[in-house]
Amino acid sequence: MRLAVLVIVSIALMIVDHQYHYLAQARSVLTTVISPIRSMVDAPARLINWVEINVSQQHNVVTENAQLRAEQLMLRAKLQSLMALRQENDQLRALLRSSTKVGGKVLVAQLLAVDLAPFTRQVVLNKGNRDNVFVGQAVLDAYGVMGQVIEVSRSSSRVLLITDSRSAVPVQSTRTGSRAIAAGQGVTNDLQLLFVPDTADFQVGDTLETSGLGKRFPVSYPVGVVSEVSHKAGERFSQISVYPSAHVDSSRQVLLVWPAESVN
Amino acid sequence: MACRECELTCMNNFLALRSWLFIILSILVAMMLTILPLPFWAGWLRPLWVPAVIFYWALALPDRFSLGAAWCVGILLDVLLGTLLGENALGMMLAVFVISKLYTRIRLFPMWQQSAIIFMLSLCYLALLFWMQGLIGQPPLSWQFWVPAITTGCLWPWIFILLRDYRRRFAIR
């Protein structure tokens, strides 16, 4: 009977999609079919943006230009000192004979103004296969790590945010260097540090950055700030909540990062 | 004689294609409404547009809109929403199966009773999604996951009347 056949096919599809990655191609093709719908829903937001840009008064544009130039000047100055620091760092590492990282390529992408299933934390970007985006690529925004790419189609890709329950980021504390894994909760915007023993040194206000272990996320990017540490008597691990630095719910532009080449 | 038969099948095919075009258009609009960005507090209140539209077509045109079509729409919905491939397809298909067994009676119910049936169907659909998500280890962790069933049930009279007028206006059979 047709129902039984389709039920079996559905279950088989779900198992294959969950456990293996053979369906990535098929999904990619179907996403290309679906993409006009996403573009149509995103179009009003883009239209408003376009109108805003083209209709704003010249006076506003001139003021904004001046402000941006001043900011750029300040950032350039800061960059100079950072370059000096970086060179010194490289020299010291060379002295210690450990590997150094050369900066990798980045690409700016925009979020499509669409909502995905409400019980997962995912977003869609407007860059895909033809921009050499790959599955597993790290996505950052201006303030910190935002997530990683989990599906790529021709001109768009899906990103799993760090606040989703399936996401886990290896982090280390900037203050003490102790390492942990920050996993998302799905429901709230906080991350939880997994399996941190009571004796580990984490305090409220500590900043956590990526540790680079697992080679998914580039090292030393801010992930979050510890917001709550609680030890329950009798439990082996502490409950540590981390508030993410990235503006996970409001960023519209993100950076896609390619892994740096490692030089020894 | 043969000419006449040929003409009839041609016209039937043309009518079928035309009906499908209109049905697909309504499903497209439902999909667009599904991914329309809503403010944070309203996210959970979004009714199940695509399932509701599918339920209507399964009620109104049970011969044309069958299990296979529901399954395909379910797969596209999976790709649209980023859920596991086959999850929404299974839910959609089972709901349409239930409707295909009961459509003669449901059509004759007063509107409030139809809304209740749709509410229960939406609950079953969401329950199936919940079960699938639970099986893969990502169950939705808040009670707000079930609210869309209520909003779908509440909005059903409008959806029904809208789609019924749409069907009559364009003579979709």
Tab-separated table of C-alpha atoms in Angstrom:
chain	number	residue	atom	x	y	z
A	1	MET	CA	0.000	0.000	0.000
A	2	ARG	CA	1.248	3.436	-0.865
A	3	LEU	CA	1.128	4.712	2.700
A	4	ALA	CA	3.372	1.928	3.982
A	5	VAL	CA	5.888	2.469	1.184
A	6	LEU	CA	6.067	6.208	1.778
A	7	VAL	CA	6.367	5.738	5.540
A	8	ILE	CA	9.293	3.370	5.075
A	9	VAL	CA	10.929	5.744	2.587
A	10	SER	CA	10.523	8.668	5.008
A	11	ILE	CA	12.062	6.755	7.894
A	12	ALA	CA	14.939	5.597	5.688
A	13	LEU	CA	15.534	9.188	4.561
A	14	MET	CA	15.597	10.429	8.124
A	15	ILE	CA	18.063	7.778	9.227
A	16	VAL	CA	20.356	8.454	6.277
A	17	ASP	CA	20.152	12.202	6.759
A	18	HIS	CA	20.894	11.934	10.448
A	19	GLN	CA	23.687	9.387	10.452
A	20	TYR	CA	25.398	9.759	7.112
A	21	HIS	CA	26.074	12.566	4.723
A	22	TYR	CA	25.054	10.976	1.446
A	23	LEU	CA	22.031	13.202	1.135
A	24	ALA	CA	23.996	16.453	1.124
A	25	GLN	CA	23.908	16.629	-2.694
A	26	ALA	CA	20.160	16.003	-2.865
A	27	ARG	CA	19.526	18.540	-0.146
A	28	SER	CA	21.659	21.042	-1.955
A	29	VAL	CA	19.642	20.613	-5.142
A	30	LEU	CA	16.333	20.925	-3.296
A	31	THR	CA	17.594	24.026	-1.542
A	32	THR	CA	18.271	25.596	-4.928
A	33	VAL	CA	14.637	24.871	-5.810
A	34	ILE	CA	13.498	26.480	-2.558
A	35	SER	CA	15.793	29.491	-2.784
A	36	PRO	CA	13.370	31.681	-4.793
A	37	ILE	CA	10.957	31.496	-1.858
A	38	ARG	CA	13.684	32.602	0.538
A	39	SER	CA	14.698	35.411	-1.824
A	40	MET	CA	11.119	36.588	-2.109
A	41	VAL	CA	10.734	36.745	1.661
A	42	ASP	CA	14.089	38.499	2.023
A	43	ALA	CA	13.254	40.973	-0.760
A	44	PRO	CA	11.184	43.447	1.300
A	45	ALA	CA	13.973	43.780	3.853
A	46	ARG	CA	16.494	44.351	1.073
A	47	LEU	CA	14.167	46.802	-0.659
A	48	ILE	CA	13.778	48.880	2.486
A	49	ASN	CA	17.549	48.855	2.921
A	50	TRP	CA	18.045	49.981	-0.671
A	51	VAL	CA	15.491	52.766	-0.368
A	52	GLU	CA	17.079	53.884	2.874
A	53	ILE	CA	20.481	54.068	1.253
A	54	ASN	CA	19.344	55.834	-1.868
A	55	VAL	CA	16.976	58.300	-0.276
A	56	SER	CA	19.011	59.425	2.733
A	57	GLN	CA	19.947	63.048	2.592
A	58	GLN	CA	23.311	64.126	1.434
A	59	HIS	CA	23.949	65.872	4.745
A	60	ASN	CA	23.566	62.600	6.635
A	61	VAL	CA	25.866	60.874	4.194
A	62	VAL	CA	28.543	63.540	4.573
A	63	THR	CA	28.415	63.393	8.388
A	64	GLU	CA	28.513	59.619	8.364
A	65	ASN	CA	31.459	59.691	5.995
A	66	ALA	CA	33.398	62.004	8.310
A	67	GLN	CA	32.664	59.777	11.305
A	68	LEU	CA	33.738	56.660	9.455
A	69	ARG	CA	36.977	58.284	8.371
A	70	ALA	CA	37.787	59.281	11.945
A	71	GLU	CA	37.018	55.749	13.146
A	72	GLN	CA	39.127	54.262	10.399
A	73	LEU	CA	42.042	56.471	11.405
A	74	MET	CA	41.798	55.293	15.005
A	75	LEU	CA	41.554	51.661	13.996
A	76	ARG	CA	44.559	52.008	11.712
A	77	ALA	CA	46.568	53.416	14.578
A	78	LYS	CA	45.554	50.498	16.788
A	79	LEU	CA	46.366	48.097	14.001
A	80	GLN	CA	49.912	49.441	13.845
A	81	SER	CA	50.554	48.558	17.450
A	82	LEU	CA	48.923	45.165	16.932
A	83	MET	CA	51.182	44.475	13.951
A	84	ALA	CA	54.192	45.253	16.080
A	85	LEU	CA	52.952	42.934	18.794
A	86	ARG	CA	52.298	40.224	16.269
A	87	GLN	CA	55.790	40.428	14.873
A	88	GLU	CA	57.256	40.191	18.336
A	89	ASN	CA	54.990	37.210	19.042
A	90	ASP	CA	56.150	35.467	15.865
A	91	GLN	CA	59.761	36.019	16.759
A	92	LEU	CA	59.286	34.663	20.251
A	93	ARG	CA	57.470	31.616	18.920
A	94	ALA	CA	60.186	31.023	16.378
A	95	LEU	CA	62.617	31.118	19.233
A	96	LEU	CA	60.571	28.467	20.975
A	97	ARG	CA	60.307	26.520	17.731
A	98	SER	CA	56.534	26.178	17.810
A	99	SER	CA	54.264	26.656	14.780
A	100	THR	CA	52.829	30.070	13.973
A	101	LYS	CA	49.607	30.912	12.175
A	102	VAL	CA	49.469	33.228	9.202
A	103	GLY	CA	46.152	35.080	8.875
A	104	GLY	CA	43.637	33.313	6.635
A	105	LYS	CA	41.175	34.643	4.077
A	106	VAL	CA	37.855	36.168	5.183
A	107	LEU	CA	34.611	36.884	3.341
A	108	VAL	CA	31.749	39.101	4.391
A	109	ALA	CA	28.289	37.565	4.116
A	110	GLN	CA	24.813	38.838	4.888
A	111	LEU	CA	22.058	37.036	6.694
A	112	LEU	CA	18.874	36.409	4.737
A	113	ALA	CA	15.878	37.818	6.566
A	114	VAL	CA	14.187	34.451	6.959
A	115	ASP	CA	13.330	32.387	10.010
A	116	LEU	CA	14.072	28.704	10.147
A	117	ALA	CA	12.454	26.079	12.415
A	118	PRO	CA	11.940	27.707	15.817
A	119	PHE	CA	13.370	24.889	17.876
A	120	THR	CA	16.767	25.019	16.176
A	121	ARG	CA	19.059	28.035	16.125
A	122	GLN	CA	20.127	28.397	12.529
A	123	VAL	CA	20.506	31.248	10.040
A	124	VAL	CA	20.914	31.402	6.272
A	125	LEU	CA	23.709	33.334	4.564
A	126	ASN	CA	23.800	34.673	1.033
A	127	LYS	CA	27.118	33.027	0.137
A	128	GLY	CA	27.380	29.436	-1.046
A	129	ASN	CA	29.291	26.935	-3.124
A	130	ARG	CA	30.243	29.401	-5.815
A	131	ASP	CA	32.043	31.530	-3.199
A	132	ASN	CA	33.971	28.452	-1.998
A	133	VAL	CA	32.116	28.197	1.272
A	134	PHE	CA	32.559	24.725	2.762
A	135	VAL	CA	30.780	22.678	5.412
A	136	GLY	CA	32.372	23.165	8.827
A	137	GLN	CA	33.585	26.670	8.104
A	138	ALA	CA	33.670	29.051	11.054
A	139	VAL	CA	31.361	32.077	11.026
A	140	LEU	CA	32.173	35.144	13.130
A	141	ASP	CA	30.579	38.506	13.588
A	142	ALA	CA	32.238	41.732	14.661
A	143	TYR	CA	32.100	40.775	18.337
A	144	GLY	CA	32.900	37.081	18.463
A	145	VAL	CA	32.245	33.585	17.215
A	146	MET	CA	28.765	33.057	15.847
A	147	GLY	CA	28.648	29.490	14.584
A	148	GLN	CA	29.654	27.104	11.837
A	149	VAL	CA	28.347	26.270	8.381
A	150	ILE	CA	26.415	22.998	8.234
A	151	GLU	CA	24.976	22.962	4.738
A	152	VAL	CA	26.030	24.598	1.501
A	153	SER	CA	24.057	25.063	-1.699
A	154	ARG	CA	24.949	27.050	-4.781
A	155	SER	CA	24.326	30.568	-3.547
A	156	SER	CA	23.339	30.193	0.084
A	157	SER	CA	24.419	28.281	3.135
A	158	ARG	CA	22.988	27.356	6.501
A	159	VAL	CA	24.818	28.189	9.711
A	160	LEU	CA	24.356	26.496	13.090
A	161	LEU	CA	24.627	29.177	15.759
A	162	ILE	CA	26.661	28.540	18.896
A	163	THR	CA	23.465	28.846	20.933
A	164	ASP	CA	21.883	25.795	19.274
A	165	SER	CA	21.717	22.628	21.375
A	166	ARG	CA	23.859	20.747	18.850
A	167	SER	CA	26.744	23.197	18.911
A	168	ALA	CA	29.898	22.893	21.029
A	169	VAL	CA	32.898	25.240	20.859
A	170	PRO	CA	36.275	24.441	22.461
A	171	VAL	CA	37.206	27.479	24.554
A	172	GLN	CA	39.912	28.627	26.890
A	173	SER	CA	39.910	31.300	29.539
A	174	THR	CA	41.980	34.380	28.709
A	175	ARG	CA	42.827	34.851	32.355
A	176	THR	CA	43.970	31.376	33.363
A	177	GLY	CA	44.232	29.416	30.123
A	178	SER	CA	42.040	26.599	31.442
A	179	ARG	CA	40.174	24.870	28.662
A	180	ALA	CA	36.576	23.738	28.425
A	181	ILE	CA	33.822	23.153	25.902
A	182	ALA	CA	30.989	25.663	25.573
A	183	ALA	CA	27.792	24.002	24.417
A	184	GLY	CA	24.603	25.764	23.372
A	185	GLN	CA	21.288	25.209	25.107
A	186	GLY	CA	18.870	25.797	22.262
A	187	VAL	CA	16.217	27.491	24.335
A	188	THR	CA	18.125	30.282	26.047
A	189	ASN	CA	20.908	32.468	24.745
A	190	ASP	CA	23.432	31.182	27.278
A	191	LEU	CA	26.098	28.612	26.671
A	192	GLN	CA	27.011	26.026	29.271
A	193	LEU	CA	30.545	24.829	29.927
A	194	LEU	CA	30.498	21.060	29.896
A	195	PHE	CA	32.156	18.763	32.442
A	196	VAL	CA	34.142	21.389	34.297
A	197	PRO	CA	35.295	19.967	37.647
A	198	ASP	CA	34.743	21.962	40.805
A	199	THR	CA	38.464	22.581	41.153
A	200	ALA	CA	38.794	24.442	37.845
A	201	ASP	CA	39.266	28.185	38.134
A	202	PHE	CA	36.415	30.038	36.438
A	203	GLN	CA	35.029	33.252	37.809
A	204	VAL	CA	32.158	35.495	36.798
A	205	GLY	CA	33.458	38.037	34.309
A	206	ASP	CA	36.142	35.822	32.764
A	207	THR	CA	36.348	36.167	29.005
A	208	LEU	CA	36.509	32.944	27.033
A	209	GLU	CA	38.103	32.689	23.614
A	210	THR	CA	38.399	29.816	21.147
A	211	SER	CA	41.245	27.468	21.943
A	212	GLY	CA	41.719	26.274	18.376
A	213	LEU	CA	41.520	22.627	19.443
A	214	GLY	CA	39.460	20.561	17.025
A	215	LYS	CA	40.570	22.881	14.213
A	216	ARG	CA	37.016	24.046	13.530
A	217	PHE	CA	37.255	27.579	14.846
A	218	PRO	CA	40.263	29.904	14.448
A	219	VAL	CA	42.170	30.376	17.667
A	220	SER	CA	41.809	33.393	19.995
A	221	TYR	CA	38.446	34.687	18.890
A	222	PRO	CA	36.126	35.840	21.683
A	223	VAL	CA	33.308	33.427	22.458
A	224	GLY	CA	31.712	34.849	25.570
A	225	VAL	CA	31.865	36.074	29.120
A	226	VAL	CA	31.173	33.853	32.131
A	227	SER	CA	27.925	35.039	33.661
A	228	GLU	CA	27.271	32.512	36.405
A	229	VAL	CA	29.272	29.909	38.294
A	230	SER	CA	27.530	27.559	40.668
A	231	HIS	CA	28.799	24.543	42.551
A	232	LYS	CA	26.149	22.207	43.795
A	233	ALA	CA	27.255	20.145	46.760
A	234	GLY	CA	27.393	16.511	45.720
A	235	GLU	CA	27.729	17.194	41.970
A	236	ARG	CA	31.082	16.448	40.368
A	237	PHE	CA	30.915	19.260	37.840
A	238	SER	CA	30.146	22.963	38.251
A	239	GLN	CA	27.356	24.695	36.359
A	240	ILE	CA	28.963	27.535	34.444
A	241	SER	CA	26.916	29.763	32.178
A	242	VAL	CA	28.516	31.860	29.482
A	243	TYR	CA	26.914	34.778	27.735
A	244	PRO	CA	28.065	34.895	24.093
A	245	SER	CA	29.997	37.971	22.869
A	246	ALA	CA	28.616	37.752	19.352
A	247	HIS	CA	25.297	39.506	18.797
A	248	VAL	CA	23.711	36.195	17.924
A	249	ASP	CA	20.163	37.467	17.514
A	250	SER	CA	20.820	40.808	15.865
A	251	SER	CA	23.911	40.674	13.653
A	252	ARG	CA	23.082	40.987	9.978
A	253	GLN	CA	26.596	40.806	8.583
A	254	VAL	CA	29.054	38.062	9.373
A	255	LEU	CA	32.531	36.966	8.396
A	256	LEU	CA	33.325	33.574	6.911
A	257	VAL	CA	36.838	32.502	7.830
A	258	TRP	CA	39.159	30.202	5.942
A	259	PRO	CA	41.696	28.259	8.004
A	260	ALA	CA	45.066	29.918	8.241
A	261	GLU	CA	48.046	28.172	6.757
A	262	SER	CA	50.262	26.888	9.485
A	263	VAL	CA	53.942	27.694	9.240
A	264	ASN	CA	56.477	25.787	11.256
B	1	MET	CA	-14.727	9.101	-32.446
B	2	ALA	CA	-11.051	8.764	-31.653
B	3	CYS	CA	-10.668	12.490	-32.215
B	4	ARG	CA	-13.269	13.220	-29.589
B	5	GLU	CA	-11.635	10.983	-26.969
B	6	CYS	CA	-8.272	12.516	-27.669
B	7	GLU	CA	-9.768	15.951	-27.230
B	8	LEU	CA	-11.262	14.962	-23.899
B	9	THR	CA	-8.021	13.550	-22.491
B	10	CYS	CA	-6.205	16.643	-23.726
B	11	MET	CA	-8.648	18.865	-21.944
B	12	ASN	CA	-8.460	16.738	-18.797
B	13	ASN	CA	-4.687	16.985	-18.788
B	14	PHE	CA	-4.890	20.707	-19.296
B	15	LEU	CA	-7.382	21.025	-16.430
B	16	ALA	CA	-5.188	18.878	-14.201
B	17	LEU	CA	-2.156	21.016	-14.948
B	18	ARG	CA	-4.108	24.179	-14.352
B	19	SER	CA	-5.450	22.902	-11.024
B	20	TRP	CA	-1.979	21.886	-9.924
B	21	LEU	CA	-0.630	25.317	-10.804
B	22	PHE	CA	-3.167	27.013	-8.570
B	23	ILE	CA	-2.624	24.524	-5.765
B	24	ILE	CA	1.145	24.993	-5.978
B	25	LEU	CA	0.670	28.753	-5.902
B	26	SER	CA	-1.279	28.508	-2.648
B	27	ILE	CA	1.412	26.235	-1.171
B	28	LEU	CA	4.114	28.709	-2.231
B	29	VAL	CA	2.337	31.516	-0.416
B	30	ALA	CA	2.025	29.298	2.660
B	31	MET	CA	5.760	28.553	2.528
B	32	MET	CA	6.568	32.232	2.270
B	33	LEU	CA	4.435	32.898	5.316
B	34	THR	CA	6.233	30.096	7.139
B	35	ILE	CA	9.656	31.719	6.808
B	36	LEU	CA	8.499	35.304	7.189
B	37	PRO	CA	10.645	36.822	9.945
B	38	LEU	CA	8.536	37.558	12.997
B	39	PRO	CA	9.472	39.438	16.194
B	40	PHE	CA	11.001	37.319	18.906
B	41	TRP	CA	7.869	37.068	21.061
B	42	ALA	CA	5.658	36.097	18.121
B	43	GLY	CA	7.902	33.374	16.760
B	44	TRP	CA	6.093	30.577	18.560
B	45	LEU	CA	2.641	31.919	17.695
B	46	ARG	CA	3.069	31.352	13.990
B	47	PRO	CA	0.343	28.973	12.782
B	48	LEU	CA	1.265	25.949	10.700
B	49	TRP	CA	0.545	27.556	7.352
B	50	VAL	CA	1.739	24.815	5.041
B	51	PRO	CA	0.036	21.962	6.959
B	52	ALA	CA	-3.196	23.993	7.107
B	53	VAL	CA	-3.202	24.618	3.363
B	54	ILE	CA	-2.413	20.944	2.718
B	55	PHE	CA	-5.261	19.904	5.029
B	56	TYR	CA	-7.641	22.112	3.069
B	57	TRP	CA	-6.646	20.664	-0.283
B	58	ALA	CA	-6.831	17.132	1.107
B	59	LEU	CA	-10.368	17.893	2.300
B	60	ALA	CA	-11.544	19.674	-0.820
B	61	LEU	CA	-9.852	17.622	-3.534
B	62	PRO	CA	-9.087	14.211	-2.069
B	63	ASP	CA	-8.711	12.624	-5.496
B	64	ARG	CA	-6.253	15.124	-6.835
B	65	PHE	CA	-4.261	15.806	-3.721
B	66	SER	CA	-3.019	12.422	-2.576
B	67	LEU	CA	-0.422	10.990	-0.223
B	68	GLY	CA	2.410	11.332	-2.726
B	69	ALA	CA	1.795	15.047	-3.156
B	70	ALA	CA	1.654	15.552	0.626
B	71	TRP	CA	4.937	13.670	0.968
B	72	CYS	CA	6.645	15.868	-1.654
B	73	VAL	CA	5.412	19.046	0.005
B	74	GLY	CA	6.684	17.661	3.316
B	75	ILE	CA	10.161	17.091	1.847
B	76	LEU	CA	10.258	20.646	0.474
B	77	LEU	CA	9.149	21.942	3.860
B	78	ASP	CA	12.023	20.013	5.483
B	79	VAL	CA	14.516	21.627	3.140
B	80	LEU	CA	12.947	25.041	3.733
B	81	LEU	CA	13.025	24.810	7.515
B	82	GLY	CA	16.319	22.977	7.925
B	83	THR	CA	14.881	19.999	9.792
B	84	LEU	CA	15.750	16.360	9.210
B	85	LEU	CA	14.818	15.247	5.690
B	86	GLY	CA	11.628	13.218	5.889
B	87	GLU	CA	10.389	14.503	9.251
B	88	ASN	CA	7.756	16.915	8.015
B	89	ALA	CA	7.045	14.561	5.107
B	90	LEU	CA	6.069	11.799	7.483
B	91	GLY	CA	3.896	14.094	9.602
B	92	MET	CA	2.176	15.610	6.597
B	93	MET	CA	1.545	12.249	5.042
B	94	LEU	CA	-0.002	10.694	8.128
B	95	ALA	CA	-2.253	13.718	8.649
B	96	VAL	CA	-3.408	13.599	5.027
B	97	PHE	CA	-4.000	9.871	5.391
B	98	VAL	CA	-6.296	10.527	8.342
B	99	ILE	CA	-8.131	13.194	6.371
B	100	SER	CA	-8.488	10.945	3.340
B	101	LYS	CA	-10.351	8.438	5.489
B	102	LEU	CA	-12.655	10.995	7.076
B	103	TYR	CA	-13.124	13.756	4.538
B	104	THR	CA	-16.755	13.018	3.722
B	105	ARG	CA	-17.700	13.586	7.330
B	106	ILE	CA	-15.373	16.477	8.092
B	107	ARG	CA	-16.732	18.477	5.169
B	108	LEU	CA	-20.190	18.407	6.678
B	109	PHE	CA	-19.168	19.556	10.136
B	110	PRO	CA	-19.959	23.076	11.348
B	111	MET	CA	-16.984	25.411	11.357
B	112	TRP	CA	-16.172	25.180	15.048
B	113	GLN	CA	-16.071	21.416	14.897
B	114	GLN	CA	-13.811	21.546	11.880
B	115	SER	CA	-11.509	23.864	13.800
B	116	ALA	CA	-11.403	21.344	16.629
B	117	ILE	CA	-10.505	18.551	14.200
B	118	ILE	CA	-7.789	20.683	12.640
B	119	PHE	CA	-6.482	21.540	16.101
B	120	MET	CA	-6.216	17.843	16.953
B	121	LEU	CA	-4.587	17.048	13.604
B	122	SER	CA	-2.052	19.836	14.161
B	123	LEU	CA	-1.353	18.428	17.618
B	124	CYS	CA	-0.715	14.993	16.131
B	125	TYR	CA	1.546	16.553	13.484
B	126	LEU	CA	3.517	18.431	16.131
B	127	ALA	CA	3.649	15.309	18.293
B	128	LEU	CA	5.224	13.420	15.415
B	129	LEU	CA	7.785	16.191	14.926
B	130	PHE	CA	8.469	16.190	18.661
B	131	TRP	CA	8.985	12.440	18.646
B	132	MET	CA	11.374	12.577	15.667
B	133	GLN	CA	13.368	15.388	17.209
B	134	GLY	CA	13.494	13.474	20.467
B	135	LEU	CA	14.760	10.360	18.698
B	136	ILE	CA	17.704	12.252	17.277
B	137	GLY	CA	18.442	13.882	20.623
B	138	GLN	CA	17.212	17.422	20.019
B	139	PRO	CA	13.742	17.638	21.541
B	140	PRO	CA	12.248	21.137	21.557
B	141	LEU	CA	12.710	22.158	25.153
B	142	SER	CA	9.841	24.566	25.704
B	143	TRP	CA	6.073	24.227	25.990
B	144	GLN	CA	5.697	26.952	23.368
B	145	PHE	CA	6.443	24.330	20.732
B	146	TRP	CA	2.774	23.224	20.970
B	147	VAL	CA	1.207	26.699	20.682
B	148	PRO	CA	1.095	26.654	16.849
B	149	ALA	CA	-1.581	23.937	17.042
B	150	ILE	CA	-3.875	26.346	18.900
B	151	THR	CA	-3.245	29.225	16.516
B	152	THR	CA	-3.785	26.965	13.504
B	153	GLY	CA	-7.072	25.755	14.930
B	154	CYS	CA	-8.161	29.319	15.661
B	155	LEU	CA	-7.240	30.552	12.198
B	156	TRP	CA	-8.745	27.577	10.410
B	157	PRO	CA	-12.155	29.206	9.624
B	158	TRP	CA	-10.434	32.050	7.800
B	159	ILE	CA	-8.027	29.767	5.972
B	160	PHE	CA	-10.897	27.490	4.979
B	161	ILE	CA	-13.090	30.287	3.681
B	162	LEU	CA	-10.213	31.996	1.893
B	163	LEU	CA	-9.101	28.840	0.127
B	164	ARG	CA	-12.675	27.813	-0.639
B	165	ASP	CA	-13.353	31.109	-2.370
B	166	TYR	CA	-10.001	30.805	-4.145
B	167	ARG	CA	-11.003	27.339	-5.330
B	168	ARG	CA	-14.432	28.425	-6.496
B	169	ARG	CA	-13.188	31.573	-8.198
B	170	PHE	CA	-10.652	29.710	-10.290
B	171	ALA	CA	-12.736	26.526	-10.621
B	172	ILE	CA	-9.955	24.281	-9.359
B	173	ARG	CA	-11.051	20.663	-9.501
